[in-house]
Short mmCIF file of C-alpha atoms and ligand atoms in Angstrom, two decimals:
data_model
loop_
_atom_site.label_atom_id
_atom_site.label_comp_id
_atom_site.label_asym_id
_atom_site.label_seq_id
_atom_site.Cartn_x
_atom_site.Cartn_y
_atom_site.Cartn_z
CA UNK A 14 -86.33 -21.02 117.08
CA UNK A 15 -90.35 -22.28 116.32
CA UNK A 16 -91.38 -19.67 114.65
CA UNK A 17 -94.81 -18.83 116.89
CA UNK A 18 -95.45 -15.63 114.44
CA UNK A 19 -96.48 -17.11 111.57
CA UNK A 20 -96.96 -20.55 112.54
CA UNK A 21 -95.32 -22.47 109.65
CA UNK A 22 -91.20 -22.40 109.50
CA UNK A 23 -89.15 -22.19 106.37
CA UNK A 24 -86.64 -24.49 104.59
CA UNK A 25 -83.75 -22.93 103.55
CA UNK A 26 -81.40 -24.15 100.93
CA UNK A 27 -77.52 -22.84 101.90
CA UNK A 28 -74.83 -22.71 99.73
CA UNK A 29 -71.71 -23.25 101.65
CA UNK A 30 -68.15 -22.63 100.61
CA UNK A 31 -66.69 -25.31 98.12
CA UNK A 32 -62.91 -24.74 99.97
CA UNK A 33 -62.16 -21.83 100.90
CA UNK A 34 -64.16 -20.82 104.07
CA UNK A 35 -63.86 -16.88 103.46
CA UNK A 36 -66.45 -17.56 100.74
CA UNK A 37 -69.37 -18.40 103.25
CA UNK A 38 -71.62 -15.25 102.92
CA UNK A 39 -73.29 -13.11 105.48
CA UNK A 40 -76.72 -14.11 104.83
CA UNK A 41 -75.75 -17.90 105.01
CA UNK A 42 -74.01 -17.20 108.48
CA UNK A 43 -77.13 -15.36 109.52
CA UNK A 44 -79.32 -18.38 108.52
CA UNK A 45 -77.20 -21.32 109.66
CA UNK A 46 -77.06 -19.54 113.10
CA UNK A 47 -81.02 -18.81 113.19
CA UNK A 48 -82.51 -22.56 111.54
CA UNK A 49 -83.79 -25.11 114.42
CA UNK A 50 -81.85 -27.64 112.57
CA UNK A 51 -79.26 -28.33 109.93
CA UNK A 52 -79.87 -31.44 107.11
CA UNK A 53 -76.65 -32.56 105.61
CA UNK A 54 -75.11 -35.48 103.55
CA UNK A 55 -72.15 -35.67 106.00
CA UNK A 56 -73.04 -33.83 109.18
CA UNK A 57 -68.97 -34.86 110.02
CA UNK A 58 -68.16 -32.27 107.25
CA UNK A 59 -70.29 -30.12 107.98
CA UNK A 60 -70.16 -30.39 111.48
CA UNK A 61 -66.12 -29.02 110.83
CA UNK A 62 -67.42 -25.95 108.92
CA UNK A 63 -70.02 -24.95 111.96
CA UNK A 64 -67.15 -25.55 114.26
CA UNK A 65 -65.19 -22.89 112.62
CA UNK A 66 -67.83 -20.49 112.30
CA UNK A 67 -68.80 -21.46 116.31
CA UNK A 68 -72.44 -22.59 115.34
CA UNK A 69 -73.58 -24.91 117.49
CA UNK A 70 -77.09 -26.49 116.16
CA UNK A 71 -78.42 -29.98 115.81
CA UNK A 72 -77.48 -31.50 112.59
CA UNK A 73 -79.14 -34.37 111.30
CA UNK A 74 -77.83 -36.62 108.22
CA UNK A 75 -79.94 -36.43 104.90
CA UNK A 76 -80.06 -39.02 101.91
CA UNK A 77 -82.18 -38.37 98.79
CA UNK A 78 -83.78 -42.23 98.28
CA UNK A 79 -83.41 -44.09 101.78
CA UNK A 80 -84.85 -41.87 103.62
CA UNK A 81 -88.31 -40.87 102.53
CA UNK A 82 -90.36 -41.11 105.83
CA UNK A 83 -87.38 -38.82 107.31
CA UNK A 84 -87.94 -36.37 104.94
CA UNK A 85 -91.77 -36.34 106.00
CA UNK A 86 -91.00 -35.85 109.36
CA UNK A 87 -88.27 -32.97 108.75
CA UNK A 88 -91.27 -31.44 106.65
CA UNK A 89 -93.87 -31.72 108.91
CA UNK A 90 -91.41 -30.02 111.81
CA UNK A 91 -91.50 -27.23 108.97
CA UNK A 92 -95.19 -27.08 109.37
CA UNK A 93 -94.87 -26.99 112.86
CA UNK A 94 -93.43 -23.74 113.03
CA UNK A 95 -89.63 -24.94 113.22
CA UNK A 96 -86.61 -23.57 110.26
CA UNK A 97 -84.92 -25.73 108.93
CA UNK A 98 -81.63 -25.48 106.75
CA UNK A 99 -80.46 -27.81 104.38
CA UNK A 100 -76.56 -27.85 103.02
CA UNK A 101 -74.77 -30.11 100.93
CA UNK A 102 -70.70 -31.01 101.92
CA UNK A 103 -69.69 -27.75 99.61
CA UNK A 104 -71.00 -25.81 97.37
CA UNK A 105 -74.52 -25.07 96.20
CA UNK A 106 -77.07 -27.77 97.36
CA UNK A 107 -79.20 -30.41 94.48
CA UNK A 108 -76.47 -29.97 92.06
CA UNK A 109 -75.26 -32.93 92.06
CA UNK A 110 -75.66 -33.33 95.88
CA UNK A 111 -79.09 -34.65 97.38
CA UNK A 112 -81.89 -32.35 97.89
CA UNK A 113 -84.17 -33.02 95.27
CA UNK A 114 -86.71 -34.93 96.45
CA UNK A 115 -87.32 -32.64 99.74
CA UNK A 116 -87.93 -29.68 96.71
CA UNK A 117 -90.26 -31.73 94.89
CA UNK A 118 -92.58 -32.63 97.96
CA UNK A 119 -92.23 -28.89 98.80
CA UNK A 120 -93.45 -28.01 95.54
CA UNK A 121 -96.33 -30.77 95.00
CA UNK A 122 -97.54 -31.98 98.34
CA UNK A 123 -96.30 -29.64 101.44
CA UNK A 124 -96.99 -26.11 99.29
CA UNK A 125 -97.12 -23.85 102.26
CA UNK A 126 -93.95 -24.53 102.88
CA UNK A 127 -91.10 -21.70 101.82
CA UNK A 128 -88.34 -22.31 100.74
CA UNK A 129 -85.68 -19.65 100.66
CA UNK A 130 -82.30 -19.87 98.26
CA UNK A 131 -79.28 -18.75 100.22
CA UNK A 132 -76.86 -18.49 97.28
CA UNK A 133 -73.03 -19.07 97.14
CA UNK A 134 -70.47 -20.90 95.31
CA UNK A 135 -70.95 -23.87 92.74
CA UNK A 136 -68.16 -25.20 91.18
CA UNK A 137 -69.52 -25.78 87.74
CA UNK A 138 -70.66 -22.14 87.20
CA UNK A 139 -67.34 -20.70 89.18
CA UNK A 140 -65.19 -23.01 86.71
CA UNK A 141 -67.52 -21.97 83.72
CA UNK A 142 -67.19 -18.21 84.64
CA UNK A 143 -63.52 -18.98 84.39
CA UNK A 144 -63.16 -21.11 81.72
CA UNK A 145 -62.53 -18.88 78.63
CA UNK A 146 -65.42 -20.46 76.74
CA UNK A 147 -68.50 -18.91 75.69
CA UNK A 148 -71.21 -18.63 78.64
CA UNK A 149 -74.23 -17.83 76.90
CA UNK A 150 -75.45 -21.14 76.27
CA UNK A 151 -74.09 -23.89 78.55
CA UNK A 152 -74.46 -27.42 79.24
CA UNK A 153 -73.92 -28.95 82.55
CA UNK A 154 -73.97 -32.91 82.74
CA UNK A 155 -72.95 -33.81 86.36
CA UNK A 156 -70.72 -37.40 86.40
CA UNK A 157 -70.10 -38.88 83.59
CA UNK A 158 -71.55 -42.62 84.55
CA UNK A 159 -68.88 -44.92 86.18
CA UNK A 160 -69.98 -48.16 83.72
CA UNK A 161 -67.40 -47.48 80.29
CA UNK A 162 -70.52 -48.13 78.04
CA UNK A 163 -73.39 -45.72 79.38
CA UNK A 164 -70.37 -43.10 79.31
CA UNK A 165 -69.73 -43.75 75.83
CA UNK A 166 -73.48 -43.76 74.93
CA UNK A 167 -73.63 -40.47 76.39
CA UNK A 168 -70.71 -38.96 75.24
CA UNK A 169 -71.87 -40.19 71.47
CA UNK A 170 -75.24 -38.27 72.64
CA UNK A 171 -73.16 -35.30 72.88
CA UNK A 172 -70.72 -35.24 70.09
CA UNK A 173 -72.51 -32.36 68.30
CA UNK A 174 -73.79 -30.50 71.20
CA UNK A 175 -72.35 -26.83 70.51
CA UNK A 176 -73.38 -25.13 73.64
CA UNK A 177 -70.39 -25.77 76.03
CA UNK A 178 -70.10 -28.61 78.17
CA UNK A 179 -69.18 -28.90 81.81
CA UNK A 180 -68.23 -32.54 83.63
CA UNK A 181 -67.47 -33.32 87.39
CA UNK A 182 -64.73 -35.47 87.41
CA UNK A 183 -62.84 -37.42 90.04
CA UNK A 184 -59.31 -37.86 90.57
CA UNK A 185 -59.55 -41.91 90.25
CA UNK A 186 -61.35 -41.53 86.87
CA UNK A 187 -60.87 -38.46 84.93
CA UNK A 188 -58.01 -39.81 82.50
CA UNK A 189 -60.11 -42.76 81.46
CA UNK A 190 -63.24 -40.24 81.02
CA UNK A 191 -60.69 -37.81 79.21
CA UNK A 192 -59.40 -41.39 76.60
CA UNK A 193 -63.24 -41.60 76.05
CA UNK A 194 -63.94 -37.89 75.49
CA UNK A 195 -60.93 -37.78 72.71
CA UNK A 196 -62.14 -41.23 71.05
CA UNK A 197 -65.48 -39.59 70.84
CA UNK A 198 -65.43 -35.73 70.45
CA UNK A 199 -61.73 -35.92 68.85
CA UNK A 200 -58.51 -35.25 69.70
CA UNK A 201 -58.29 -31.90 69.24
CA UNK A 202 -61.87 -30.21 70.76
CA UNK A 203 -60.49 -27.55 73.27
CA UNK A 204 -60.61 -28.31 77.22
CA UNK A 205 -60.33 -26.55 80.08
CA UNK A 206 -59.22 -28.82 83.07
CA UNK A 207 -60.04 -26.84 86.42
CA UNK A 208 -59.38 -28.32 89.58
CA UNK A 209 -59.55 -27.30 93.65
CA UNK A 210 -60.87 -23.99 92.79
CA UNK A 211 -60.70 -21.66 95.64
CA UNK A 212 -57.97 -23.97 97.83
CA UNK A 213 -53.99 -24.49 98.07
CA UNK A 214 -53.49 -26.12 94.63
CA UNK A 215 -55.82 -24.40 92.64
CA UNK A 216 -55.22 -25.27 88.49
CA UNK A 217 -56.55 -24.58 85.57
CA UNK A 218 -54.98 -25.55 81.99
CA UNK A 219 -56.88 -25.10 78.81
CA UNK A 220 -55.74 -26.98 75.76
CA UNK A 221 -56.42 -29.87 73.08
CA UNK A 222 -58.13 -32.77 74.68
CA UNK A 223 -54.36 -34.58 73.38
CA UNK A 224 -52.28 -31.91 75.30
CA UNK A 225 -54.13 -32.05 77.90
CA UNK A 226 -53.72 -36.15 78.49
CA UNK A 227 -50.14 -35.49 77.74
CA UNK A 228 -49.55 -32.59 79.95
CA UNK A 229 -51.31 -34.72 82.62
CA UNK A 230 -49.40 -37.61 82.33
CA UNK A 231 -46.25 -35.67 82.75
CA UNK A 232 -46.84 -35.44 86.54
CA UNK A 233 -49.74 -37.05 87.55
CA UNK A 234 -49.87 -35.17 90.99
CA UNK A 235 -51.96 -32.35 88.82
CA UNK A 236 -55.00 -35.61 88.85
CA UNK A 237 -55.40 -34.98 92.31
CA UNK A 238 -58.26 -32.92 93.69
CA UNK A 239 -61.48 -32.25 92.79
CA UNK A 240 -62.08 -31.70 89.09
CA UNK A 241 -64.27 -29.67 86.56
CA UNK A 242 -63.78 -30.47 82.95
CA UNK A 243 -65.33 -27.20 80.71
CA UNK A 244 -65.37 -28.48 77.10
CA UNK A 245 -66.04 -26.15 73.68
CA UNK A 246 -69.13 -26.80 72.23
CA UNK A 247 -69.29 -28.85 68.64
CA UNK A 248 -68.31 -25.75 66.22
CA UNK A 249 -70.42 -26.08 63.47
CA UNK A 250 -67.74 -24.68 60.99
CA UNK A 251 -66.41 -27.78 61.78
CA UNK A 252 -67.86 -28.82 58.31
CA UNK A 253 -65.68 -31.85 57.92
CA UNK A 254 -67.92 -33.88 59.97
CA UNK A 255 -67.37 -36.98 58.42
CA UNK A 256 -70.31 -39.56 57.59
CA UNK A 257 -69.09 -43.09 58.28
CA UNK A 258 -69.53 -45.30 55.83
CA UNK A 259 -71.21 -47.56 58.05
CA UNK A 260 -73.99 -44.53 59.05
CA UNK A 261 -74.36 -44.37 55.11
CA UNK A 262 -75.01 -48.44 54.47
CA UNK A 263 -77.67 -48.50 57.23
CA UNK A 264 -79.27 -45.08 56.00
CA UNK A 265 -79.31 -46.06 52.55
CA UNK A 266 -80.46 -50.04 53.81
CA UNK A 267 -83.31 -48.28 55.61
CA UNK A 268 -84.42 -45.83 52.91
CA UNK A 269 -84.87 -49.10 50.57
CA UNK A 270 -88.29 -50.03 53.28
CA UNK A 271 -89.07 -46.30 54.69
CA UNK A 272 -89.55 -42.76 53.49
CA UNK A 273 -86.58 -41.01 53.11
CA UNK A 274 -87.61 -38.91 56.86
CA UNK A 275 -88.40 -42.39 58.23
CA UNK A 276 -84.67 -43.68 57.09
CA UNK A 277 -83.49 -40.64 58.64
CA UNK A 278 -84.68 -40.52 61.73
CA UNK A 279 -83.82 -43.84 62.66
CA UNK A 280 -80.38 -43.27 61.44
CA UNK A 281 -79.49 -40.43 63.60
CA UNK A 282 -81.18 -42.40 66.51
CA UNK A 283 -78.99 -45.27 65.81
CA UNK A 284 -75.97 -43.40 65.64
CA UNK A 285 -76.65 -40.02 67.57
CA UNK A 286 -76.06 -37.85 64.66
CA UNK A 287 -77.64 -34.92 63.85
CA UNK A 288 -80.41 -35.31 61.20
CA UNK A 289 -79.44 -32.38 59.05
CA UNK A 290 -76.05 -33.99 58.30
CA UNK A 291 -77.90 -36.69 56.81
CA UNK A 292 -80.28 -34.53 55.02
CA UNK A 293 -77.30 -32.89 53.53
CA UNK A 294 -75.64 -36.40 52.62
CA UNK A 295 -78.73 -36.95 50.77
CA UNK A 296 -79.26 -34.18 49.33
CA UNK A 297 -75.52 -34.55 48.01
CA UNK A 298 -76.25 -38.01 46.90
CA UNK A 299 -79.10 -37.15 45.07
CA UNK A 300 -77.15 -34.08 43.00
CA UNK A 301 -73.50 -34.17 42.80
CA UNK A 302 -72.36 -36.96 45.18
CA UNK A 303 -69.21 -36.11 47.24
CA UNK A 304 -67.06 -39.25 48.40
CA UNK A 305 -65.07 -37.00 49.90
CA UNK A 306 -67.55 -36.54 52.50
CA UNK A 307 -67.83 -40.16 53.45
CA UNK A 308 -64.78 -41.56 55.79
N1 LIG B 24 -72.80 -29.08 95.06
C1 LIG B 24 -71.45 -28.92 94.60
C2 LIG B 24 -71.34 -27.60 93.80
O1 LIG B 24 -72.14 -26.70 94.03
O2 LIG B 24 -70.45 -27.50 92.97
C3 LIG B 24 -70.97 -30.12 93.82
C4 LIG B 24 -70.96 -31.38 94.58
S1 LIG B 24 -70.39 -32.75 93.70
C5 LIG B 24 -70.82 -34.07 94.78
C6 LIG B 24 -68.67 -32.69 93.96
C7 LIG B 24 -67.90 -32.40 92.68
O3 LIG B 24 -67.96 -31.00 92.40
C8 LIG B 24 -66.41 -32.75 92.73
O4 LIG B 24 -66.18 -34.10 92.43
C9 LIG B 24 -65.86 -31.82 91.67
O5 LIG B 24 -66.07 -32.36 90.39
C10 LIG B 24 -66.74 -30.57 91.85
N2 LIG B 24 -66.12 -29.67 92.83
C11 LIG B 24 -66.53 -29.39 94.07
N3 LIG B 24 -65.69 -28.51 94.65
C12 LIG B 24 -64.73 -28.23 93.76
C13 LIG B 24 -63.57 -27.41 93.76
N4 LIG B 24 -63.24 -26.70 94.83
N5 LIG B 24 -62.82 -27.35 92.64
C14 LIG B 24 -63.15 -28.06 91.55
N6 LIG B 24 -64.22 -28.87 91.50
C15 LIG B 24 -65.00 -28.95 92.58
#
């Protein structure tokens, strides 16, 4: 309905269920049912959802990068007076779903324009919440990337990251992403494996990243679905941290050109350590040198 009150519209961002439909709240009911228009990835899916809850309203499809002049036009509608909702296919819209760029021209360029949150489910914060690991300090990285190397880089970027970590993972990919995540973070950093939260075969096991590739592997029926991996943080008192000895010749190469902060620096860059680890190997070095410490 063109909002003749206050002349602009608004552009709300609804959370929708992420499987179970009983989750849809009032106040996104109330909104879906109000809006001029509905902006969706899939306006199939979503077009199911609105069935259910007898909404009838025009839905139009919405893509982050190919669409830019669309986006203009859905904004300028705003200023126009009309309300406009966007969803994603489930869940909380922008995380990982598209959304992003309509926010961002919102915030920079079309600033009269409010937008209203309409909060519901997200999967990483439901699985989090769930998960058994600490919540304080989180970490939430999305996909890992499909190409085996940029996955790798990033999961080397992450090694020592001791907040805890939450994945999206796919059914077709998860066990090569879980290989990875052992090679990298070790076989035994703890795991939580949560998957179709809220539906039929909801299932969440918590173990060693090793258990956990062997319990899957048992029946690989528990791969299907959709997927959030919640990983512990790097535990500090995890002392053992190993140096390898190839971190060491390159440090100790470097330090023969550069200062020893210089030879540092580019060290940990090269090999995504932390720098204190090689401040303590030095430091070590330079009193009582431990070859213990070196793998
Ligand atoms: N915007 C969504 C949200 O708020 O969670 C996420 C969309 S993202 C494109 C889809 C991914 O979210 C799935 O591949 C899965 O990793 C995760 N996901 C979505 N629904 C889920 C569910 N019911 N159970 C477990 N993971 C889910």
């Amino acid at each position: 309905m063109k909002n003749n009150n206050f002349k602009l519209g608004n552009l709300y961002i609804v959370a929708t269920p992420i499987g179970n439909y009983n989750d849809i709240t009032k106040r996104a009911l109330i909104t879906l049912n109000k809006v001029d228009y509905i902006l969706a990835e899939d306006t199939r899916k979503i077009g199911i959802l609105l069935k259910n809850f007898n909404i009838k309203k025009k839905l139009y499809s919405y893509y982050e990068y190919n669409e830019k002049k669309k986006i203009k036009l859905f904004l300028e509608k705003i200023q126009q007076g009309y309300n406009i909702a966007l969803v994603s296919d489930a869940g909380t819209p922008l995380i990982n779903d598209p959304g992003y760029r309509i926010i961002q021209l919102c915030r920079t360029q079309y600033v009269n324009i409010k937008i209203i949150p309409i909060p519901g489910p997200c999967a990483a914060i439901l699985a989090l919440s769930i998960s058994g690991l600490p919540t304080n300090r989180f970490c939430y990285e999305g996909f890992l990337s499909k190409k085996k190397n940029k996955r790798i880089k990033r999961l080397h970027e992450l090694k020592l990251e001791n907040r805890t970590l939450i994945f999206y993972e796919s059914t077709h990919r998860v066990l090569k992403c879980l290989y990875d995540i052992k090679k990298i973070f070790g076989k035994d950093r703890y795991i939580v494996f949560i998957k179709e939260l809220t539906k039929k075969w909801e299932n969440i096991y918590g173990n060693s990243i090793s258990n956990l590739i062997r319990w899957l592997k048992l029946d690989l029926n528990r791969l299907k679905g959709e997927i959030v991996l919640v990983i512990s943080g790097y535990k500090s008192s995890n002392n053992n941290y190993k140096i390898s000895s190839k971190v060491i010749r390159t440090f100790l190469e470097l330090k023969k050109e550069l200062s020893t902060k210089k030879a540092i620096k580019i060290t940990s860059d090269i090999f995504s350590i932390k720098k204190n680890l090689l401040y303590k190997f030095y430091i070590k070095k330079n009193t009582n040198y431990d070859s213990n410490n070196v793998e």
